[in-house]
Amino acid sequence: MNKYLFLLFFLCVSMSMQAKISLPAYFTDNMIVQQKSMLTISGVSAAGKEVVVKVGWNSKDFRVTSGMDGKFEVQVPTPKAGGPYTITIDDGEPLFLQNVLVGEVWLCSGQSNMEMPVAGWGKVMNYEKEIAEAIYPSIRLLQVKKVISHVPSEKLEINGDGWKECSPSSVENFSAVAYFYARNLWEKLKVPVGVIDCTWGGTPAEAWTSLSALKHVWGFEEDAARIEQCRADRELLMAKYQDDMTDWEKRLNDCDPGMKNNVPCWTSNEQSGDDWKQMNLPGAWEHNGLPDFDGSVWFQKVVDIPSEWEGKTLTLNLGKIDDKDITYFNGKEIARGDGYYVKRTYSVPAELVKSGKGIITVKVQDQSGTGGICGSPEELSIDAGNDKISLAGMWNYRVGVPLSQQPQVPFSPDSQNYPSVLYNAMVYPLRNFPIKGAIWYQGEANVERAVQYTPLFQSMITDWRNLWKNDFPFYFVQLANFLNMQEVQPNSTWAHLREAQANALHLEKTGMVVTIDIGEAYDIHPKNKQEVGARLARLALADTYGKGKYDIPMYKSFKIEKGAVILSFNQNIIVKGEIPTGFAIAGPDMKFYPAHAIVKGNMITVTSPDVTVPIAVRYGWADNPPCNLYGENGLPLTPFRTDSFE
């Protein structure tokens, strides 16, 4: 009898637990909903329950009966901007959502330049003042948690308790671009604005794109087929990944002069010779002897190990390495590290520690942006307890394999960079929440694959619109200037990626913000996010809300006359400086030279004494070009080229 009583008690407890209504994570106090839209209010109650939904802006009761699985869903029209309101969802035990606003909701996504917080690791320009003044109760903030999924997920995970009123405490670790965008919209529209921070630093566009879309994008056919063959099962995908990594490492080692027959040959002895140079560490190698370099570099430092250290386990501190490393001590591998700018602390096994020379060799692999052994001088050391030897100073180094000569590294299925995993976990669960549009800042992680980015990016935009069943506005930021300033750089991967981004303007309801004038040479995260947010808002205000105009200055056409190339533009061009800069010109040999330019209205004449028969002109075609041309509306001229040489 007791057994049956226990079962009855268990069933009653289970039913009472199920009776508590659960809602998607974006339904919280302080939320904002898109005005003049159809809001889907869905959730889970007990099976067969009548659920009554009441919204403060409508006197009607919305009634629905939950299914056998407890799920329910009602469609509620939203009014024009206003509030605050209360939403009640009642299945006998009411759930109240307080302080709800109706206004404009924007999804803000991309990699680290969209993720970059106002303070935190970002620290935008004048961040302390910005935080202190961030008191905007009509701006609401929601931050999506960084998670991955191999299949589309119904569950959205968020940081904190959900929507927050914009305040100094809530904005501090929130996307700076999203916040400045919202602030500019609110100041002009005078309606509540909500922004959803849905970002993950260092991630490529394919991670944000659905598998069904990637199947039709050039270069991703094999990835999509593999995921389908493995039924998106993590264990099967991991087994295939291990095979791929073994093959990749062998192919990489085959082209690495530091490896011979898959065995490192620069780790046992102190290296010297003409191919070995010196670099002062810590510091990014881009401004330390290797400008614009991505790929692998071998570093070596020889220290004198005291006799009293012999046979002791040592601690090796290598600062913050960007991105990956394999570390050796006296010829033996002791550790592998992974992660952009992550501090490395390794143990040196006691059996490797002998008095005399201690040879530390570190192979560093960098995929994009800055690379090397970074951090502060205090972070580089080797020690045995209280005794410490600094490793800051001159290290020997030698280039291994430039990234352009490396086979493409496979992404782990557990990586945020794996195809579709961010779409599945962070975008797909938002599909029933109406938005006005999306803003996007990403591209750095795809720099080495610019040709592929054109179809990929346009597919992703269309993919998101299909998911929401809404042809919403999609506005994006073109990559800023970065790395060493150069006037002529025909093979610039950053320039090619900017062009690939601009190609998306062929899609309707898209817009681009040019930031070629506000980047920083040695900071991939430029601090002036205020201007980025302001330009995005100016674009949205013009194209979505009909307030003002946002025509980015763009090249239209060219003709060649008497040894000069005459370019025409969509508006008058203004020079900020003494003479126009940033132009390069080429003749039939397809070699580019710095060019002289004369601006007159919406026409620019370009010449060079080095090119008597010009056939092509480029402007702003470098990682970090010296651009100083603007339109009559104050916006920077978009980088362009008249040729299609490569």
XYZ file of C-alpha atoms in Angstrom:
646
model
C 0.000 0.000 0.000
C 2.820 2.395 0.858
C 4.201 1.859 -2.631
C 0.974 3.148 -4.202
C 0.786 6.103 -1.841
C 4.370 7.014 -2.787
C 3.499 6.765 -6.503
C 0.425 8.967 -6.013
C 2.508 11.505 -4.093
C 5.157 11.486 -6.844
C 2.536 12.057 -9.542
C 1.000 14.949 -7.608
C 4.391 16.580 -7.105
C 5.227 16.118 -10.796
C 1.930 17.670 -11.876
C 2.425 20.655 -9.570
C 5.915 21.164 -10.954
C 4.580 21.022 -14.513
C 1.828 23.501 -13.650
C 4.314 26.324 -13.305
C 4.383 28.163 -16.610
C 7.723 28.381 -18.408
C 8.377 30.858 -21.209
C 11.179 31.478 -23.712
C 14.105 33.281 -22.095
C 13.331 36.575 -23.840
C 10.064 36.898 -21.884
C 11.168 38.671 -18.682
C 10.462 41.756 -16.674
C 11.753 44.927 -18.370
C 11.396 43.385 -21.832
C 10.583 45.326 -24.963
C 8.485 44.087 -27.870
C 8.452 45.284 -31.454
C 5.726 47.814 -32.128
C 3.020 47.134 -34.733
C 3.936 43.464 -35.045
C 2.456 40.076 -34.167
C 3.984 38.799 -30.927
C 4.048 35.057 -30.384
C 3.583 34.266 -26.697
C 4.405 30.613 -26.241
C 5.390 28.410 -23.366
C 4.720 25.263 -21.402
C 2.072 24.655 -18.763
C 0.398 21.502 -17.469
C -1.235 19.368 -20.172
C -4.759 20.394 -21.172
C -4.761 23.629 -19.195
C -6.599 26.747 -20.316
C -4.094 29.560 -20.498
C -5.319 33.146 -20.448
C -2.985 35.859 -21.737
C -3.642 39.503 -20.919
C -1.556 42.395 -22.225
C -1.698 45.915 -20.863
C -2.199 47.534 -24.238
C -5.274 45.456 -25.187
C -8.460 44.790 -23.215
C -9.041 41.419 -24.908
C -8.282 38.112 -23.190
C -6.297 35.745 -25.402
C -7.249 32.176 -24.496
C -5.669 28.897 -25.534
C -5.611 25.311 -24.232
C -2.226 23.676 -23.823
C -1.577 20.445 -25.670
C -0.824 17.009 -24.273
C 2.805 18.069 -24.069
C 1.821 21.195 -22.164
C 2.806 23.549 -24.949
C 0.686 26.568 -25.803
C 0.941 29.512 -28.198
C -1.067 32.631 -28.866
C -0.587 35.488 -31.310
C -0.962 38.971 -29.871
C -0.872 42.153 -31.977
C 1.307 44.909 -30.562
C 0.420 48.622 -30.662
C 2.502 51.648 -31.496
C 5.394 52.465 -29.182
C 4.542 53.053 -25.545
C 4.384 51.602 -22.066
C 5.250 50.473 -19.516
C 2.756 47.616 -19.544
C 2.166 44.354 -17.699
C 1.723 40.992 -19.412
C -0.112 38.251 -17.499
C -0.046 34.575 -18.442
C -2.488 32.655 -16.252
C -3.162 28.921 -16.142
C -4.610 29.128 -12.640
C -1.277 30.299 -11.276
C -0.627 33.697 -12.872
C 2.785 34.778 -14.109
C 3.363 38.527 -14.383
C 5.844 40.333 -16.633
C 6.313 43.865 -15.384
C 7.652 47.090 -16.891
C 7.179 45.952 -20.500
C 7.774 48.519 -23.251
C 6.692 48.572 -26.878
C 9.134 50.076 -29.360
C 11.871 49.199 -31.840
C 13.878 45.968 -31.423
C 17.169 45.288 -33.229
C 19.316 42.168 -33.290
C 23.017 43.075 -32.974
C 25.379 40.293 -33.987
C 28.857 39.422 -35.202
C 32.287 38.832 -33.759
C 34.469 40.753 -31.303
C 34.032 44.282 -32.667
C 30.291 43.921 -32.109
C 30.841 42.045 -28.843
C 33.341 44.624 -27.512
C 31.821 45.990 -24.279
C 31.681 49.604 -23.224
C 34.094 48.790 -20.374
C 35.217 45.265 -19.481
C 37.881 44.040 -21.872
C 36.865 46.650 -24.460
C 37.155 50.028 -22.760
C 35.885 52.253 -25.551
C 36.945 55.840 -25.927
C 35.953 57.821 -22.811
C 34.393 54.678 -21.357
C 34.194 55.950 -17.772
C 32.189 58.991 -18.841
C 30.044 56.869 -21.161
C 29.164 54.471 -18.344
C 28.364 57.222 -15.868
C 25.970 58.867 -18.343
C 24.270 55.662 -19.532
C 20.945 56.295 -17.807
C 18.275 55.528 -20.392
C 15.325 53.591 -18.920
C 13.632 53.592 -22.340
C 16.545 51.605 -23.812
C 16.403 47.892 -23.001
C 19.299 45.438 -23.224
C 19.298 41.646 -23.658
C 22.496 39.603 -23.902
C 22.453 36.120 -25.416
C 24.716 33.597 -23.715
C 27.606 32.138 -25.713
C 26.585 28.533 -26.402
C 26.808 26.146 -29.339
C 24.521 23.429 -30.664
C 24.897 20.937 -33.501
C 21.158 20.999 -34.210
C 18.674 23.889 -34.164
C 17.727 24.512 -30.542
C 14.367 25.598 -29.203
C 15.971 26.917 -26.023
C 17.566 30.343 -25.854
C 20.132 30.866 -23.110
C 20.720 34.375 -21.822
C 23.101 36.113 -19.426
C 21.694 37.376 -16.171
C 17.971 37.589 -15.518
C 16.969 38.770 -18.968
C 16.094 42.231 -20.216
C 17.631 45.173 -18.354
C 16.956 48.857 -18.333
C 19.985 50.686 -19.683
C 21.991 51.898 -16.714
C 25.668 52.262 -15.762
C 25.641 48.753 -14.270
C 23.837 47.023 -17.165
C 25.752 48.698 -20.001
C 29.256 48.136 -18.654
C 29.681 44.670 -20.180
C 27.212 45.085 -23.020
C 28.031 45.542 -26.711
C 29.269 49.109 -27.166
C 28.167 49.315 -30.803
C 24.693 48.045 -29.906
C 24.392 50.530 -27.046
C 25.579 53.547 -29.051
C 23.279 52.488 -31.906
C 20.295 52.285 -29.565
C 21.152 55.602 -27.941
C 21.245 57.374 -31.297
C 17.928 55.825 -32.375
C 16.262 56.785 -29.100
C 17.502 60.368 -29.297
C 16.056 60.789 -32.807
C 12.922 58.611 -32.673
C 11.896 59.306 -29.068
C 10.463 55.797 -28.747
C 11.718 52.869 -26.639
C 14.549 50.916 -28.256
C 15.679 47.373 -27.488
C 18.937 45.791 -28.606
C 19.883 42.118 -28.410
C 23.608 41.441 -27.978
C 24.071 38.154 -29.861
C 27.840 37.989 -30.400
C 30.942 35.827 -30.124
C 34.451 37.138 -30.740
C 36.643 35.554 -33.399
C 33.842 33.635 -35.088
C 33.429 33.188 -38.862
C 30.216 33.827 -40.772
C 29.619 30.133 -41.457
C 29.091 29.509 -37.735
C 26.145 31.948 -37.907
C 24.584 30.314 -40.993
C 22.203 27.351 -41.110
C 23.269 23.996 -42.478
C 20.504 24.118 -45.095
C 21.956 27.398 -46.412
C 25.610 26.283 -46.238
C 24.829 23.253 -48.414
C 24.530 25.636 -51.354
C 27.542 27.860 -50.621
C 30.723 27.220 -52.575
C 33.388 25.654 -50.386
C 31.053 24.291 -47.719
C 29.580 21.374 -49.627
C 31.871 18.831 -47.947
C 31.324 20.281 -44.464
C 27.556 20.175 -44.883
C 27.663 16.635 -46.275
C 29.820 15.460 -43.349
C 27.446 16.936 -40.778
C 24.470 15.317 -42.487
C 26.222 11.963 -42.797
C 27.022 12.064 -39.082
C 23.426 13.128 -38.336
C 24.899 16.103 -36.440
C 25.958 13.622 -33.757
C 28.845 15.053 -31.726
C 30.628 11.744 -31.156
C 30.612 10.869 -34.849
C 31.700 14.390 -35.774
C 34.543 14.305 -33.241
C 35.834 11.002 -34.610
C 35.916 12.473 -38.103
C 37.550 15.639 -36.760
C 40.377 13.665 -35.130
C 41.105 12.012 -38.464
C 41.043 15.382 -40.199
C 43.375 16.941 -37.612
C 45.894 14.115 -37.968
C 45.907 14.628 -41.709
C 46.089 18.426 -41.381
C 49.004 18.343 -38.936
C 50.935 15.975 -41.203
C 50.356 18.199 -44.236
C 51.348 21.287 -42.234
C 54.498 19.603 -40.943
C 55.428 18.558 -44.472
C 55.739 22.233 -45.471
C 57.287 23.461 -42.203
C 61.104 23.828 -42.256
C 61.070 23.358 -38.487
C 59.808 19.807 -38.904
C 61.476 16.814 -40.506
C 59.616 13.546 -40.977
C 56.946 14.862 -38.621
C 59.534 15.474 -35.868
C 60.589 18.989 -34.690
C 64.193 19.738 -35.626
C 64.631 23.201 -34.050
C 64.027 22.313 -30.416
C 66.994 20.274 -29.104
C 69.814 22.699 -29.854
C 70.360 26.413 -29.773
C 69.487 27.753 -33.219
C 71.506 30.294 -35.175
C 72.262 31.296 -38.745
C 71.035 33.846 -41.249
C 67.451 32.580 -41.171
C 67.176 33.243 -37.437
C 66.551 36.805 -36.301
C 65.856 38.477 -32.989
C 62.643 39.899 -31.561
C 62.055 41.763 -28.324
C 59.277 40.011 -26.387
C 56.614 40.325 -25.221
C 54.913 42.053 -28.118
C 52.834 41.414 -31.208
C 55.078 40.431 -34.088
C 53.249 42.756 -36.527
C 55.076 45.760 -35.105
C 58.132 43.804 -34.058
C 59.670 42.718 -37.355
C 56.853 40.787 -39.067
C 54.320 43.301 -40.422
C 51.090 41.863 -41.875
C 52.156 38.287 -41.088
C 49.813 35.429 -40.258
C 50.982 31.836 -39.935
C 53.527 30.025 -37.754
C 56.697 31.381 -36.146
C 59.250 29.489 -34.067
C 60.655 31.325 -31.034
C 63.610 30.218 -28.927
C 65.135 31.476 -25.693
C 68.166 29.939 -23.919
C 68.468 30.442 -20.156
C 71.045 29.354 -17.615
C 69.483 26.875 -15.222
C 71.047 27.137 -11.721
C 72.438 23.904 -10.276
C 70.003 24.113 -7.358
C 67.094 23.882 -9.833
C 68.231 20.582 -11.299
C 65.637 17.854 -10.896
C 62.900 20.264 -9.807
C 59.590 20.879 -11.529
C 59.625 24.411 -12.963
C 56.833 26.828 -13.828
C 57.057 28.379 -17.282
C 55.071 31.597 -17.795
C 54.739 32.656 -21.435
C 52.409 35.615 -21.183
C 49.414 35.833 -23.509
C 49.929 33.929 -26.753
C 47.937 34.698 -29.879
C 46.533 32.213 -31.071
C 47.994 28.700 -30.559
C 51.317 27.338 -29.346
C 53.333 24.154 -28.997
C 55.987 24.571 -26.307
C 59.187 22.539 -25.876
C 61.847 22.414 -23.180
C 65.228 20.879 -23.993
C 63.781 19.235 -27.079
C 60.696 17.689 -25.457
C 57.145 18.906 -25.958
C 55.687 19.977 -22.615
C 52.403 21.703 -23.527
C 50.007 22.914 -26.171
C 47.881 26.011 -25.771
C 44.949 27.445 -27.670
C 42.969 30.649 -27.390
C 43.377 34.236 -28.537
C 45.389 36.258 -26.030
C 45.039 33.598 -23.329
C 47.695 33.566 -20.610
C 49.956 30.487 -20.733
C 51.406 28.879 -17.602
C 53.051 25.470 -18.055
C 54.927 22.968 -15.885
C 58.377 21.785 -16.917
C 58.789 18.151 -15.751
C 61.585 17.624 -13.233
C 63.311 14.982 -15.357
C 63.938 17.554 -18.115
C 65.572 20.095 -15.801
C 69.392 19.972 -15.863
C 71.840 22.625 -14.737
C 73.347 24.665 -17.551
C 71.549 25.632 -20.724
C 67.779 25.366 -20.747
C 66.363 25.649 -24.262
C 62.787 26.981 -24.470
C 61.215 26.702 -27.921
C 57.713 27.906 -28.702
C 55.980 27.395 -32.015
C 53.229 30.012 -32.327
C 50.398 29.760 -34.839
C 48.311 32.851 -35.607
C 45.256 32.787 -37.872
C 44.418 36.495 -38.207
C 44.948 39.919 -36.699
C 47.929 40.363 -34.437
C 50.025 37.387 -33.361
C 52.885 36.428 -31.097
C 53.900 36.166 -27.461
C 52.229 39.176 -25.889
C 51.315 40.559 -22.479
C 53.576 42.437 -20.078
C 57.281 41.780 -19.352
C 56.365 40.608 -15.847
C 54.326 37.774 -17.342
C 57.339 36.109 -19.025
C 59.406 34.035 -16.614
C 60.575 30.606 -15.521
C 60.764 29.832 -11.854
C 61.338 27.217 -9.205
C 59.219 28.474 -6.358
C 60.662 31.702 -4.999
C 63.512 31.885 -7.528
C 62.638 33.402 -10.877
C 64.357 34.155 -14.183
C 62.782 36.767 -16.448
C 62.211 35.719 -20.061
C 61.412 39.229 -21.275
C 63.850 40.602 -23.817
C 65.425 39.284 -26.992
C 64.335 35.901 -28.375
C 65.538 34.231 -31.540
C 62.822 33.583 -34.092
C 62.308 32.088 -37.516
C 59.229 31.996 -39.720
C 57.697 28.560 -40.133
C 54.861 28.599 -42.677
C 52.874 31.675 -43.767
C 49.119 31.153 -43.449
C 48.659 31.498 -47.202
C 50.818 28.388 -47.676
C 49.117 26.317 -44.963
C 46.303 23.831 -45.470
C 43.075 25.131 -43.939
C 42.795 23.968 -40.353
C 39.673 21.931 -39.520
C 37.348 23.326 -36.869
C 36.515 21.128 -33.914
C 32.816 20.275 -33.578
C 33.139 21.662 -30.041
C 34.393 24.986 -31.377
C 32.261 28.087 -31.723
C 33.742 28.350 -35.223
C 32.194 25.099 -36.463
C 29.621 25.514 -39.256
C 26.090 26.407 -38.090
C 26.636 25.936 -34.330
C 25.962 29.596 -33.428
C 23.006 29.819 -35.773
C 21.553 26.737 -34.096
C 22.074 27.874 -30.501
C 21.959 31.675 -30.556
C 19.929 32.759 -33.606
C 17.375 30.023 -34.299
C 15.750 30.222 -30.821
C 14.971 33.917 -31.431
C 12.970 33.308 -34.602
C 9.535 33.829 -33.005
C 10.508 37.126 -31.392
C 9.710 39.985 -33.799
C 12.567 42.351 -34.636
C 12.729 45.493 -36.719
C 16.070 44.548 -38.272
C 19.656 43.472 -37.689
C 23.040 45.152 -37.484
C 26.199 43.125 -38.077
C 29.931 43.649 -37.512
C 32.049 40.664 -38.571
C 34.549 39.648 -41.214
C 37.963 39.513 -39.550
C 37.660 35.737 -39.083
C 37.009 35.255 -42.825
C 39.761 37.578 -44.079
C 41.790 34.782 -45.656
C 38.716 33.555 -47.594
C 37.389 36.718 -49.185
C 36.287 35.079 -52.452
C 34.144 32.654 -50.484
C 32.740 35.423 -48.293
C 30.719 36.997 -51.098
C 28.297 34.065 -51.514
C 28.520 33.129 -47.825
C 27.578 36.536 -46.442
C 24.701 37.042 -48.854
C 23.442 33.537 -48.080
C 23.567 34.247 -44.350
C 21.539 37.448 -44.700
C 18.896 35.669 -46.769
C 18.992 32.744 -44.352
C 18.145 34.949 -41.361
C 15.355 36.679 -43.229
C 13.879 33.312 -44.167
C 14.070 32.224 -40.533
C 12.018 35.218 -39.362
C 9.839 35.092 -42.477
C 10.545 38.783 -42.730
C 12.554 40.722 -45.280
C 13.919 42.977 -42.527
C 16.657 45.627 -42.962
C 20.189 44.288 -42.527
C 22.935 46.852 -41.943
C 26.603 45.934 -41.597
C 29.988 47.473 -40.829
C 32.812 47.203 -43.352
C 36.163 46.276 -41.831
C 38.185 49.191 -40.477
C 41.777 49.978 -41.395
C 44.269 47.784 -39.520
C 47.990 46.877 -39.377
C 50.803 48.793 -41.095
C 49.776 51.756 -43.225
C 50.486 51.144 -46.908
C 49.441 53.020 -50.026
C 50.048 50.153 -52.453
C 49.190 46.609 -51.367
C 47.600 44.725 -54.284
C 47.333 41.432 -52.386
C 45.716 42.866 -49.257
C 43.374 40.252 -47.800
C 41.578 42.934 -45.791
C 40.845 44.931 -48.943
C 39.468 41.849 -50.675
C 37.221 41.092 -47.705
C 35.912 44.674 -47.682
C 34.994 44.249 -51.341
C 33.223 40.976 -50.544
C 31.246 42.743 -47.832
C 30.262 45.556 -50.184
C 28.945 43.007 -52.689
C 26.084 42.331 -50.272
C 24.684 45.775 -51.115
C 23.131 44.098 -54.157
C 20.569 42.586 -51.770
C 17.554 44.767 -51.068
C 17.217 46.517 -47.730
C 20.911 46.232 -46.947
C 23.238 49.057 -46.024
C 26.931 49.416 -45.221
C 28.864 51.612 -42.818
C 32.402 52.423 -43.996
C 35.005 52.663 -41.193
C 38.202 52.907 -43.236
C 38.997 56.161 -41.398
C 38.510 55.185 -37.742
C 40.543 52.003 -37.299
C 43.806 51.637 -35.375
C 46.984 50.195 -36.850
C 47.797 47.814 -34.018
C 44.464 47.332 -32.315
C 42.000 45.091 -34.091
C 39.399 46.492 -31.688
C 39.443 50.257 -32.358
C 38.106 52.303 -29.455
C 35.894 54.761 -31.310
C 32.754 52.653 -31.211
C 30.669 55.812 -30.710
C 31.153 56.744 -34.364
C 30.379 53.212 -35.546
C 27.093 53.235 -33.626
C 26.296 56.740 -34.852
C 26.855 55.835 -38.502
C 24.762 52.679 -38.184
C 21.973 54.687 -36.589
C 22.206 57.381 -39.254
C 21.859 54.657 -41.882
C 18.852 53.073 -40.159
C 17.182 56.428 -39.536
C 17.432 57.246 -43.234
C 16.639 53.911 -44.850
C 14.254 52.365 -42.299
C 12.625 55.359 -40.625
C 12.720 57.915 -43.449
C 14.639 60.493 -41.451
C 17.405 62.133 -43.479
C 19.626 60.562 -46.136
C 22.511 58.120 -45.959
C 24.222 57.821 -49.323
C 27.734 56.472 -48.881
C 30.169 58.048 -51.353
C 30.848 55.389 -53.988
C 32.730 54.951 -57.228
C 30.471 54.735 -60.309
C 32.543 54.489 -63.487
C 35.785 55.456 -65.206
C 37.236 56.387 -68.544
C 40.809 56.737 -69.819
C 41.973 59.870 -71.593
C 45.517 60.924 -72.512
C 47.349 58.834 -69.949
C 44.920 59.573 -67.117
C 42.065 57.669 -65.509
C 39.005 59.827 -64.877
C 36.748 58.456 -62.163
C 33.168 59.501 -61.483
C 31.294 59.175 -58.178
C 27.744 59.369 -56.908
C 28.373 62.699 -55.138
C 30.936 65.462 -54.800
C 34.159 64.398 -53.104
C 35.878 66.393 -50.359
C 39.591 66.128 -49.474
C 40.492 66.261 -45.779
C 44.137 67.248 -45.991
C 46.444 68.965 -48.417
C 46.291 66.396 -51.227
C 44.189 63.288 -51.949
C 45.821 60.077 -50.723
C 45.147 56.364 -51.005
C 45.250 55.929 -54.806
C 47.260 53.382 -56.810
C 47.361 52.980 -60.582
C 48.444 50.157 -62.910
C 49.312 49.717 -66.571
C 49.273 46.649 -68.848
C 51.866 44.905 -66.618
C 49.225 44.969 -63.812
C 51.765 46.406 -61.370
C 50.428 49.137 -59.124
C 52.213 52.378 -58.272
C 51.312 55.295 -55.993
C 49.172 57.749 -57.917
C 48.536 61.470 -58.023
C 44.881 62.528 -57.860
C 43.029 65.763 -58.630
C 39.515 66.149 -57.243
C 36.932 68.290 -58.993
C 33.320 67.910 -57.879
C 32.252 64.323 -58.380
C 35.214 63.584 -60.685
C 38.751 62.528 -59.800
C 41.617 62.409 -62.302
C 44.373 59.904 -61.450
C 47.866 59.756 -63.005
C 51.392 58.540 -62.300
C 54.738 59.165 -64.006
C 55.414 55.440 -63.582
C 52.381 54.445 -65.686
C 52.096 55.864 -69.210
C 49.299 53.540 -70.343
C 46.925 53.289 -67.354
C 44.268 50.603 -67.303
C 43.222 50.346 -63.631
C 42.928 52.372 -60.424
C 42.457 51.339 -56.825
C 41.561 53.458 -53.811
C 41.956 52.372 -50.212
C 43.203 48.990 -51.367
C 45.380 47.937 -48.427
C 45.014 46.570 -44.926
C 45.516 50.084 -43.587
C 45.404 52.595 -46.455
C 45.990 56.358 -46.041
C 42.458 57.405 -47.029
C 41.353 61.033 -46.695
C 38.416 61.420 -49.101
C 34.828 62.007 -47.988
C 31.502 62.703 -49.582
C 29.705 66.002 -49.306
C 27.663 64.381 -46.536
C 30.782 63.825 -44.396
C 30.947 60.042 -44.849
C 34.209 58.379 -45.969
C 34.601 57.291 -49.576
C 34.197 53.535 -49.950
C 37.401 51.674 -50.941
C 37.161 50.350 -54.496
C 38.986 49.067 -57.546
C 38.221 49.405 -61.252
C 39.920 46.113 -62.170
C 39.345 42.412 -61.562
C 42.960 41.271 -61.849
C 42.745 38.757 -59.011
